[in-house]
Tab-separated table of C-alpha atoms in Angstrom:
chain	number	residue	atom	x	y	z
X	1	ASP	CA	-4.075	27.334	22.357
X	2	SER	CA	-1.468	27.555	19.603
X	3	GLY	CA	0.649	25.130	17.665
X	4	LEU	CA	3.586	25.141	15.255
X	5	PHE	CA	3.520	22.879	12.187
X	6	SER	CA	6.169	22.188	9.560
X	7	VAL	CA	6.292	20.159	6.316
X	8	LYS	CA	8.906	19.772	3.573
X	9	TYR	CA	8.833	19.618	-0.220
X	10	MET	CA	11.304	19.916	-3.086
X	11	LEU	CA	11.407	23.110	-5.169
X	12	PRO	CA	10.524	22.368	-8.807
X	13	ALA	CA	11.597	24.585	-11.705
X	14	GLY	CA	10.262	28.132	-11.506
X	15	SER	CA	11.578	31.464	-10.264
X	16	VAL	CA	8.548	32.704	-8.300
X	17	HIS	CA	6.898	30.214	-5.950
X	18	VAL	CA	3.843	30.395	-3.709
X	19	VAL	CA	2.875	28.280	-0.710
X	20	ARG	CA	-0.555	28.111	0.888
X	21	VAL	CA	-1.772	27.044	4.318
X	22	ILE	CA	-5.442	26.335	5.042
X	23	TYR	CA	-6.500	25.843	8.652
X	24	GLY	CA	-10.085	24.962	9.378
X	25	TYR	CA	-12.728	22.802	10.943
X	26	GLY	CA	-14.676	20.207	9.008
X	27	PRO	CA	-14.528	16.806	7.319
X	28	PHE	CA	-11.333	15.752	5.549
X	29	ILE	CA	-11.770	17.333	2.119
X	30	VAL	CA	-8.694	18.127	0.047
X	31	GLY	CA	-8.783	21.259	-2.107
X	32	PRO	CA	-6.871	24.555	-2.407
X	33	CYS	CA	-9.947	26.510	-1.252
X	34	VAL	CA	-12.226	24.353	0.891
X	35	ARG	CA	-15.357	26.485	0.714
X	36	SER	CA	-17.538	23.780	2.243
X	37	TRP	CA	-15.938	24.174	5.678
X	38	GLU	CA	-17.808	26.390	8.131
X	39	TYR	CA	-14.674	27.829	9.696
X	40	TYR	CA	-11.293	28.285	8.053
X	41	ASP	CA	-8.397	30.703	7.568
X	42	VAL	CA	-6.321	30.617	4.374
X	43	ASP	CA	-3.107	32.521	3.604
X	44	ASP	CA	-0.391	32.505	0.935
X	45	LEU	CA	3.296	33.426	0.968
X	46	MET	CA	5.189	34.228	-2.260
X	47	PHE	CA	8.981	33.934	-2.521
X	48	THR	CA	11.777	34.026	-5.092
X	49	VAL	CA	13.880	31.015	-6.058
X	50	VAL	CA	17.263	30.880	-7.781
X	51	GLU	CA	16.806	29.175	-11.139
X	52	PRO	CA	20.010	28.077	-12.940
X	53	PHE	CA	20.230	28.334	-16.721
X	54	SER	CA	19.147	24.716	-16.990
X	55	THR	CA	15.824	24.617	-15.143
X	56	VAL	CA	15.426	20.877	-15.631
X	57	LEU	CA	17.375	18.781	-13.157
X	58	PRO	CA	19.379	15.984	-14.778
X	59	SER	CA	17.726	12.586	-14.491
X	60	LEU	CA	19.245	10.104	-12.094
X	61	ALA	CA	20.751	7.117	-13.840
X	62	PRO	CA	18.630	4.013	-13.209
X	63	THR	CA	20.064	1.352	-10.930
X	64	SER	CA	19.352	-1.261	-13.582
X	65	SER	CA	18.971	-1.439	-17.336
X	66	VAL	CA	15.192	-1.421	-17.067
X	67	ALA	CA	13.531	0.460	-19.910
X	68	GLU	CA	10.591	2.781	-19.345
X	69	GLU	CA	7.949	0.103	-19.829
X	70	ASP	CA	5.339	-0.729	-17.204
X	71	LEU	CA	7.053	-3.139	-14.806
X	72	VAL	CA	4.815	-5.921	-13.541
X	73	ALA	CA	4.940	-6.675	-9.829
X	74	VAL	CA	5.303	-10.204	-8.484
X	75	TYR	CA	4.379	-11.433	-5.033
X	76	ASP	CA	7.273	-10.973	-2.591
X	77	THR	CA	7.295	-13.435	0.301
X	78	GLU	CA	9.566	-11.152	2.347
X	79	PHE	CA	7.244	-8.152	2.356
X	80	THR	CA	4.073	-10.217	1.695
X	81	ALA	CA	2.830	-7.882	-1.037
X	82	PRO	CA	3.198	-7.366	-4.809
X	83	ARG	CA	6.614	-5.882	-5.567
X	84	CYS	CA	8.636	-4.561	-8.502
X	85	PHE	CA	12.239	-5.531	-7.765
X	86	ASP	CA	13.785	-3.147	-10.304
X	87	VAL	CA	13.569	0.603	-10.823
X	88	GLY	CA	11.364	1.606	-13.713
X	89	ALA	CA	9.096	4.377	-14.904
X	90	SER	CA	6.126	2.548	-13.369
X	91	CYS	CA	5.166	-0.488	-11.318
X	92	ASN	CA	1.871	-2.300	-11.925
X	93	THR	CA	0.162	-5.119	-10.018
X	94	TRP	CA	-2.125	-5.936	-12.923
X	95	PHE	CA	-4.639	-8.185	-11.172
X	96	LYS	CA	-2.447	-9.926	-8.611
X	97	ASN	CA	-4.269	-8.349	-5.668
X	98	GLY	CA	-7.754	-8.600	-7.198
X	99	GLY	CA	-10.317	-9.852	-4.731
X	100	VAL	CA	-11.208	-9.035	-1.177
X	101	GLY	CA	-10.785	-11.183	1.920
X	102	ARG	CA	-13.090	-14.130	1.525
X	103	ASP	CA	-16.164	-13.788	-0.649
X	104	ALA	CA	-19.503	-15.562	-0.245
X	105	ASN	CA	-18.431	-18.246	-2.715
X	106	GLY	CA	-15.441	-19.224	-0.595
X	107	GLY	CA	-12.890	-17.515	-2.820
X	108	TYR	CA	-9.915	-15.637	-1.456
X	109	GLU	CA	-7.747	-12.778	-2.634
X	110	ASN	CA	-4.524	-14.311	-3.906
X	111	ASN	CA	-1.783	-14.076	-1.253
X	112	ALA	CA	-4.139	-12.185	1.055
X	113	PRO	CA	-3.850	-9.754	2.668
X	114	ASN	CA	-1.175	-8.342	0.274
X	115	THR	CA	0.063	-5.833	2.858
X	116	ILE	CA	3.549	-5.322	4.281
X	117	ASP	CA	2.365	-5.176	7.903
X	118	GLY	CA	-0.337	-7.833	7.991
X	119	CYS	CA	-3.247	-5.379	7.849
X	120	GLU	CA	-6.161	-7.553	6.735
X	121	ASP	CA	-9.328	-7.052	4.745
X	122	TYR	CA	-12.548	-7.065	6.732
X	123	SER	CA	-15.307	-7.887	4.330
X	124	ILE	CA	-18.436	-10.025	4.176
X	125	GLY	CA	-18.923	-9.077	0.534
X	126	MET	CA	-18.191	-10.655	-2.806
X	127	HIS	CA	-15.427	-9.774	-5.242
X	128	ARG	CA	-16.707	-7.482	-8.010
X	129	HIS	CA	-20.041	-7.157	-6.241
X	130	ASP	CA	-18.937	-5.226	-3.146
X	131	GLU	CA	-16.046	-2.845	-2.496
X	132	SER	CA	-12.786	-4.362	-3.761
X	133	ILE	CA	-9.426	-3.227	-5.117
X	134	GLU	CA	-8.633	-4.716	-8.508
X	135	ARG	CA	-5.392	-3.213	-9.775
X	136	MET	CA	-2.734	-0.721	-8.576
X	137	ARG	CA	0.016	1.222	-10.308
X	138	VAL	CA	2.686	3.781	-9.384
X	139	ARG	CA	4.222	5.740	-12.262
X	140	SER	CA	6.551	8.665	-12.773
X	141	VAL	CA	4.679	11.833	-13.721
X	142	GLU	CA	7.582	13.257	-15.740
X	143	GLY	CA	8.638	9.929	-17.248
X	144	GLY	CA	11.973	8.317	-16.526
X	145	PRO	CA	12.691	6.121	-13.509
X	146	LEU	CA	10.881	6.629	-10.206
X	147	SER	CA	13.305	8.800	-8.235
X	148	VAL	CA	13.557	10.672	-4.948
X	149	GLY	CA	12.417	14.260	-5.374
X	150	LYS	CA	10.266	13.443	-8.409
X	151	GLU	CA	6.485	13.411	-8.501
X	152	ALA	CA	4.672	10.084	-8.847
X	153	MET	CA	1.092	9.149	-9.679
X	154	PHE	CA	-0.699	6.448	-7.652
X	155	GLU	CA	-3.534	4.886	-9.693
X	156	ILE	CA	-6.048	2.250	-8.603
X	157	PHE	CA	-8.972	0.490	-10.243
X	158	VAL	CA	-11.697	-0.343	-7.721
X	159	TYR	CA	-15.075	-2.020	-7.875
X	160	THR	CA	-17.794	0.000	-6.192
X	161	ALA	CA	-20.636	-1.847	-4.491
X	162	THR	CA	-23.373	-2.852	-6.909
X	163	ASP	CA	-26.206	-2.588	-4.349
X	164	THR	CA	-26.184	-0.970	-0.889
X	165	SER	CA	-29.959	-0.855	-0.344
X	166	GLY	CA	-29.878	-3.643	2.224
X	167	ARG	CA	-27.086	-2.148	4.336
X	168	PRO	CA	-27.748	-0.420	7.681
X	169	ASN	CA	-26.747	2.966	6.241
X	170	PRO	CA	-27.613	2.786	2.541
X	171	HIS	CA	-26.873	6.448	1.862
X	172	GLU	CA	-23.253	6.502	3.031
X	173	LYS	CA	-20.421	6.980	0.583
X	174	GLU	CA	-17.463	4.754	-0.038
X	175	VAL	CA	-14.152	6.087	1.290
X	176	ALA	CA	-10.713	5.640	-0.285
X	177	ARG	CA	-7.620	6.580	1.712
X	178	PHE	CA	-4.235	6.795	-0.002
X	179	TRP	CA	-1.092	6.045	2.032
X	180	TYR	CA	2.644	6.175	1.350
X	181	THR	CA	5.780	5.101	3.199
X	182	PRO	CA	9.314	5.888	1.994
X	183	ASP	CA	10.641	2.978	4.070
X	184	VAL	CA	9.027	-0.475	4.067
X	185	ILE	CA	11.078	-1.486	7.113
X	186	SER	CA	9.870	1.324	9.402
X	187	LYS	CA	6.365	1.215	7.854
X	188	ASP	CA	5.881	4.873	8.768
X	189	TRP	CA	2.707	5.506	6.771
X	190	SER	CA	1.591	9.021	5.799
X	191	GLU	CA	-1.837	9.720	4.373
X	192	ILE	CA	-1.473	11.518	1.029
X	193	ASP	CA	-5.097	11.790	-0.094
X	194	TYR	CA	-8.688	10.982	0.743
X	195	LYS	CA	-11.664	10.571	-1.567
X	196	ARG	CA	-15.375	9.932	-1.056
X	197	ILE	CA	-17.034	7.939	-3.830
X	198	ASP	CA	-20.644	7.181	-4.664
X	199	ALA	CA	-21.533	3.497	-4.545
X	200	GLU	CA	-23.130	1.632	-7.428
X	201	ARG	CA	-20.849	3.233	-10.035
X	202	GLY	CA	-19.177	0.103	-11.405
X	203	VAL	CA	-15.416	0.170	-11.931
X	204	GLN	CA	-13.761	3.462	-11.006
X	205	LEU	CA	-10.209	4.722	-11.567
X	206	LEU	CA	-8.874	6.598	-8.528
X	207	SER	CA	-5.611	8.517	-8.596
X	208	THR	CA	-3.511	10.975	-6.638
X	209	ARG	CA	-0.039	12.502	-6.893
X	210	PHE	CA	2.728	12.485	-4.306
X	211	MET	CA	6.391	13.450	-4.056
X	212	ILE	CA	8.848	10.560	-3.647
X	213	GLN	CA	10.690	11.278	-0.410
X	214	PRO	CA	14.135	10.312	0.883
X	215	GLY	CA	14.079	7.090	2.838
X	216	ASP	CA	14.873	3.585	1.649
X	217	ASN	CA	15.317	2.344	-1.920
X	218	THR	CA	12.295	0.114	-1.343
X	219	GLN	CA	9.086	2.067	-0.740
X	220	ALA	CA	5.358	1.314	-0.738
X	221	VAL	CA	1.908	2.740	-1.309
X	222	ARG	CA	-1.408	1.584	0.141
X	223	LEU	CA	-5.078	2.028	-0.575
X	224	SER	CA	-7.646	1.361	2.140
X	225	TYR	CA	-11.101	1.271	0.617
X	226	GLY	CA	-14.406	0.724	2.341
X	227	TYR	CA	-18.015	1.677	2.891
X	228	SER	CA	-18.308	4.395	5.486
X	229	ASP	CA	-18.719	8.115	5.973
X	230	SER	CA	-16.220	8.054	8.811
X	231	ALA	CA	-13.161	10.328	8.626
X	232	VAL	CA	-11.228	8.474	11.309
X	233	ALA	CA	-7.703	8.190	9.965
X	234	GLY	CA	-5.345	5.255	10.283
X	235	PRO	CA	-3.370	3.099	7.843
X	236	CYS	CA	-5.242	-0.006	9.027
X	237	TYR	CA	-8.561	1.447	10.149
X	238	ARG	CA	-11.375	-0.917	9.236
X	239	MET	CA	-14.131	1.458	8.328
X	240	ASP	CA	-16.997	-1.009	8.002
X	241	LYS	CA	-17.861	-4.623	7.252
X	242	TYR	CA	-16.945	-3.882	3.641
X	243	PHE	CA	-13.253	-3.018	3.632
X	244	ASP	CA	-10.342	-3.912	1.337
X	245	VAL	CA	-6.724	-2.876	1.826
X	246	ASP	CA	-3.745	-3.582	-0.454
X	247	ASP	CA	-0.120	-2.448	-0.809
X	248	LEU	CA	2.285	-2.121	-3.718
X	249	VAL	CA	6.053	-2.212	-3.090
X	250	PHE	CA	8.376	-0.515	-5.587
X	251	GLU	CA	11.996	0.544	-6.002
X	252	VAL	CA	13.247	4.114	-6.433
X	253	ASN	CA	16.512	5.749	-7.377
X	254	HIS	CA	17.838	7.062	-4.117
X	255	GLY	CA	20.815	9.332	-3.663
X	256	ALA	CA	21.924	12.898	-3.972
X	257	ILE	CA	19.825	14.840	-6.447
X	258	PRO	CA	22.320	16.197	-9.006
X	259	VAL	CA	21.825	19.948	-9.071
X	260	PRO	CA	23.581	21.793	-11.928
X	261	SER	CA	26.593	23.901	-11.081
X	262	PHE	CA	25.544	27.405	-10.102
X	263	GLN	CA	25.434	29.449	-13.300
X	264	TYR	CA	23.183	32.395	-12.553
X	265	ILE	CA	21.097	34.462	-14.879
X	266	ALA	CA	23.101	37.517	-15.891
X	267	THR	CA	20.715	39.975	-14.244
X	268	LEU	CA	20.618	38.090	-10.951
X	269	ASP	CA	21.626	40.320	-8.076
X	270	SER	CA	21.714	38.048	-5.037
X	271	PRO	CA	24.177	36.628	-2.504
X	272	LEU	CA	26.164	33.505	-3.286
X	273	PRO	CA	24.205	30.326	-2.568
X	274	ASN	CA	26.266	29.368	0.472
X	275	HIS	CA	25.243	32.533	2.319
X	276	SER	CA	22.366	32.385	4.773
X	277	LYS	CA	19.904	35.248	4.436
X	278	SER	CA	16.544	35.854	6.119
X	279	ILE	CA	13.966	38.202	4.596
X	280	ALA	CA	10.676	39.491	5.962
X	281	ALA	CA	7.907	39.581	3.353
X	282	THR	CA	6.082	42.772	2.404
X	283	TYR	CA	2.617	43.059	0.915
X	284	ASP	CA	2.578	42.839	-2.899
X	285	SER	CA	-0.430	44.764	-4.224
X	286	GLU	CA	-0.121	43.178	-7.675
X	287	TYR	CA	-0.554	39.600	-6.467
X	288	THR	CA	-2.334	40.561	-3.201
X	289	VAL	CA	-0.093	38.428	-0.964
X	290	PRO	CA	2.900	38.832	1.342
X	291	ARG	CA	6.025	38.416	-0.805
X	292	CYS	CA	9.787	38.187	-0.467
X	293	PHE	CA	11.148	39.972	-3.540
X	294	GLU	CA	14.802	39.034	-2.992
X	295	HIS	CA	16.515	35.655	-2.991
X	296	ALA	CA	16.925	34.262	0.516
X	297	SER	CA	17.428	31.129	2.561
X	298	LEU	CA	14.404	32.065	4.699
X	299	CYS	CA	11.280	34.025	3.751
X	300	HIS	CA	8.779	34.792	6.522
X	301	GLY	CA	5.605	36.797	6.887
X	302	GLY	CA	6.362	38.020	10.402
X	303	PHE	CA	3.593	38.105	12.987
X	304	VAL	CA	1.670	41.014	11.483
X	305	LEU	CA	0.992	40.563	7.764
X	306	ILE	CA	-1.358	37.555	7.966
X	307	ARG	CA	-2.428	37.704	11.597
X	308	GLY	CA	-6.169	37.677	12.057
X	309	VAL	CA	-9.091	36.310	10.079
X	310	GLY	CA	-11.657	37.803	7.734
X	311	ASP	CA	-11.952	41.583	7.902
X	312	GLU	CA	-9.713	41.651	10.964
X	313	GLU	CA	-6.775	40.464	8.831
X	314	GLU	CA	-4.699	43.207	7.210
X	315	ASN	CA	-4.944	43.126	3.383
X	316	SER	CA	-7.415	40.248	3.635
X	317	PRO	CA	-7.606	37.645	2.198
X	318	ASN	CA	-3.835	37.551	1.468
X	319	THR	CA	-4.259	35.002	-1.349
X	320	ILE	CA	-3.316	35.238	-5.023
X	321	ASP	CA	-6.682	33.911	-6.230
X	322	SER	CA	-9.030	35.694	-3.785
X	323	CYS	CA	-9.762	32.529	-1.820
X	324	ALA	CA	-11.287	34.158	1.256
X	325	ASP	CA	-11.451	33.191	4.919
X	326	ARG	CA	-14.712	31.816	6.210
X	327	THR	CA	-14.887	32.191	9.939
X	328	GLY	CA	-16.033	34.347	12.824
X	329	SER	CA	-15.032	37.876	13.674
X	330	SER	CA	-12.127	37.270	16.032
X	331	SER	CA	-8.843	35.429	15.615
X	332	GLN	CA	-8.881	34.808	19.359
X	333	LYS	CA	-12.076	32.755	19.148
X	334	PHE	CA	-11.802	31.031	15.783
X	335	GLU	CA	-9.262	29.157	13.669
X	336	SER	CA	-6.468	31.534	12.723
X	337	ILE	CA	-3.073	31.442	10.999
X	338	PHE	CA	-0.687	34.009	12.455
X	339	PHE	CA	2.728	33.071	11.046
X	340	MET	CA	4.160	31.485	7.860
X	341	SER	CA	7.700	30.918	6.627
X	342	VAL	CA	9.600	28.982	3.961
X	343	GLN	CA	13.211	28.000	4.602
X	344	SER	CA	15.863	25.987	2.770
X	345	VAL	CA	16.655	22.822	4.690
X	346	THR	CA	20.374	23.401	4.033
X	347	LYS	CA	20.071	27.050	5.180
X	348	GLU	CA	21.447	28.150	1.786
X	349	ILE	CA	19.742	30.436	-0.735
X	350	MET	CA	16.599	28.657	-1.959
X	351	THR	CA	17.338	27.110	-5.362
X	352	VAL	CA	15.492	24.829	-7.760
X	353	GLY	CA	16.036	21.241	-6.565
X	354	ASP	CA	16.404	22.193	-2.873
X	355	TRP	CA	14.241	20.794	-0.100
X	356	VAL	CA	12.457	23.546	1.792
X	357	SER	CA	10.387	23.558	4.950
X	358	ILE	CA	7.043	25.356	5.267
X	359	THR	CA	6.333	26.351	8.855
X	360	THR	CA	3.092	27.801	10.134
X	361	ALA	CA	1.784	28.813	13.545
X	362	VAL	CA	-1.942	28.608	14.247
X	363	THR	CA	-4.345	29.328	17.064
X	364	SER	CA	-7.223	27.030	17.905
X	365	PRO	CA	-10.685	28.333	18.856
X	366	THR	CA	-11.144	28.919	22.566
X	367	ASP	CA	-14.663	27.493	22.722
X	368	THR	CA	-16.298	24.891	20.476
X	369	SER	CA	-19.118	23.937	22.832
X	370	LEU	CA	-21.817	25.526	20.653
X	371	ARG	CA	-20.616	23.874	17.444
X	372	PRO	CA	-22.017	20.662	16.093
X	373	MET	CA	-19.283	18.065	16.525
X	374	PRO	CA	-20.022	15.268	14.037
X	375	ALA	CA	-17.642	12.328	14.016
X	376	ASP	CA	-16.149	13.273	10.668
X	377	HIS	CA	-15.150	16.834	11.705
X	378	GLN	CA	-11.594	17.624	12.737
X	379	PHE	CA	-9.219	20.565	12.955
X	380	ILE	CA	-7.190	20.223	9.753
X	381	ILE	CA	-4.217	22.062	8.231
X	382	HIS	CA	-3.633	21.642	4.482
X	383	PHE	CA	-0.336	22.570	2.768
X	384	TYR	CA	-0.120	23.481	-0.940
X	385	TYR	CA	2.444	24.955	-3.327
X	386	LYS	CA	2.757	26.214	-6.897
X	387	SER	CA	5.971	26.929	-8.815
X	388	ASP	CA	4.562	29.942	-10.659
X	389	VAL	CA	1.575	32.211	-10.217
X	390	VAL	CA	-0.480	30.764	-13.085
X	391	SER	CA	-0.072	27.014	-12.539
X	392	SER	CA	-2.511	24.939	-10.522
X	393	TRP	CA	-2.027	24.303	-6.812
X	394	LYS	CA	-0.313	21.060	-5.833
X	395	TYR	CA	-1.216	19.314	-2.600
X	396	ILE	CA	1.669	18.447	-0.239
X	397	THR	CA	0.110	16.949	2.893
X	398	SER	CA	-2.216	17.621	5.828
X	399	ARG	CA	-1.899	17.755	9.582
X	400	PHE	CA	-4.604	17.162	12.166
X	401	ARG	CA	-5.137	18.974	15.422
X	402	GLN	CA	-7.615	18.198	18.189
X	403	PRO	CA	-9.051	20.906	20.482
X	404	GLY	CA	-7.264	21.313	23.787
X	405	LEU	CA	-3.896	19.976	22.644
X	406	ASP	CA	-0.713	21.642	23.841
X	407	SER	CA	1.608	23.311	21.353
X	408	GLY	CA	3.680	20.961	19.255
X	409	LEU	CA	6.002	20.712	16.249
X	410	PHE	CA	5.135	18.241	13.513
X	411	SER	CA	7.250	17.592	10.435
X	412	VAL	CA	7.622	15.200	7.508
């Protein structure tokens, strides 16, 4: 059983980029080398990007005269959630969504449920005693207005439960799921992160990064936070009797990303950017990964370089940091990646500021009957990138695959 998966991201500044795909079986744990999974295959692909003289893309002009202070959201009766109506460097609820459902003292969260689609809290707990979301903020990582193609930070203060000893499962962890939609009308939520938190830790600051995607000028983030060890995904999945969910609506600069005119480095020896060119990667012994050394619109690893798992895979592990596969002895019986490519969405030579698509083909194990199948285990594909070989990995997104599914193409 095989499947084809594809995700997109924008190329940041940097001339040598690397993408990583991790395909494995286990609970939803985000990390560039998930060593806690029993079975997984991990592979990298390195490629070259055209970098104009000015490696920093010009900032988009804000749609209003808002300065770079922290904008404070107000409750919006149209979208029934806190909202910043202007574009700024950040958007902050302060404490407008503090509380959770109805607490034991009869108090309510102001303007509950504070979600754009009516998803409600499900809690028998008390505010600041049991799981509750207190404050949310979205801010630009680079500074400047929140803009399509730029990275944003989603930050949330939460109250962890003060005492779980009387609950049916006192040793479970609290679960925080981070969601994002680039269009508050379609409400097409994508999960961007997942964290498990110990209870009885007081106030905690949770955060994750995400790339602002094309869509509508009005976008939203969500945190669903509850007491459960379950890994069942869903933007309105009520994990337990202690569950709080809140949204924050914000505005972004939306339009064509202004890429500088093409002034190439003097030593650059590559086709003009409007020429389509496909290159097959070769193994780079210095960085120990398949690599496309020339500029191209498409870089692919073929069906040979990364096919297989463990010792069966040629030049294993095919990663720049020696993150190794952890699986059985045959790619026909265990999780395996057998194809990777990166391609410019416009089909032109990949250049800083372009959107590119990472595509991978995987095979699922033929028999899982002898494996333990706990409720929180799934077949998961993680996508990562880095814009140079020494920087840290940045998480893009994940895809889920159940055993026995037919082949399919998934994209964001």
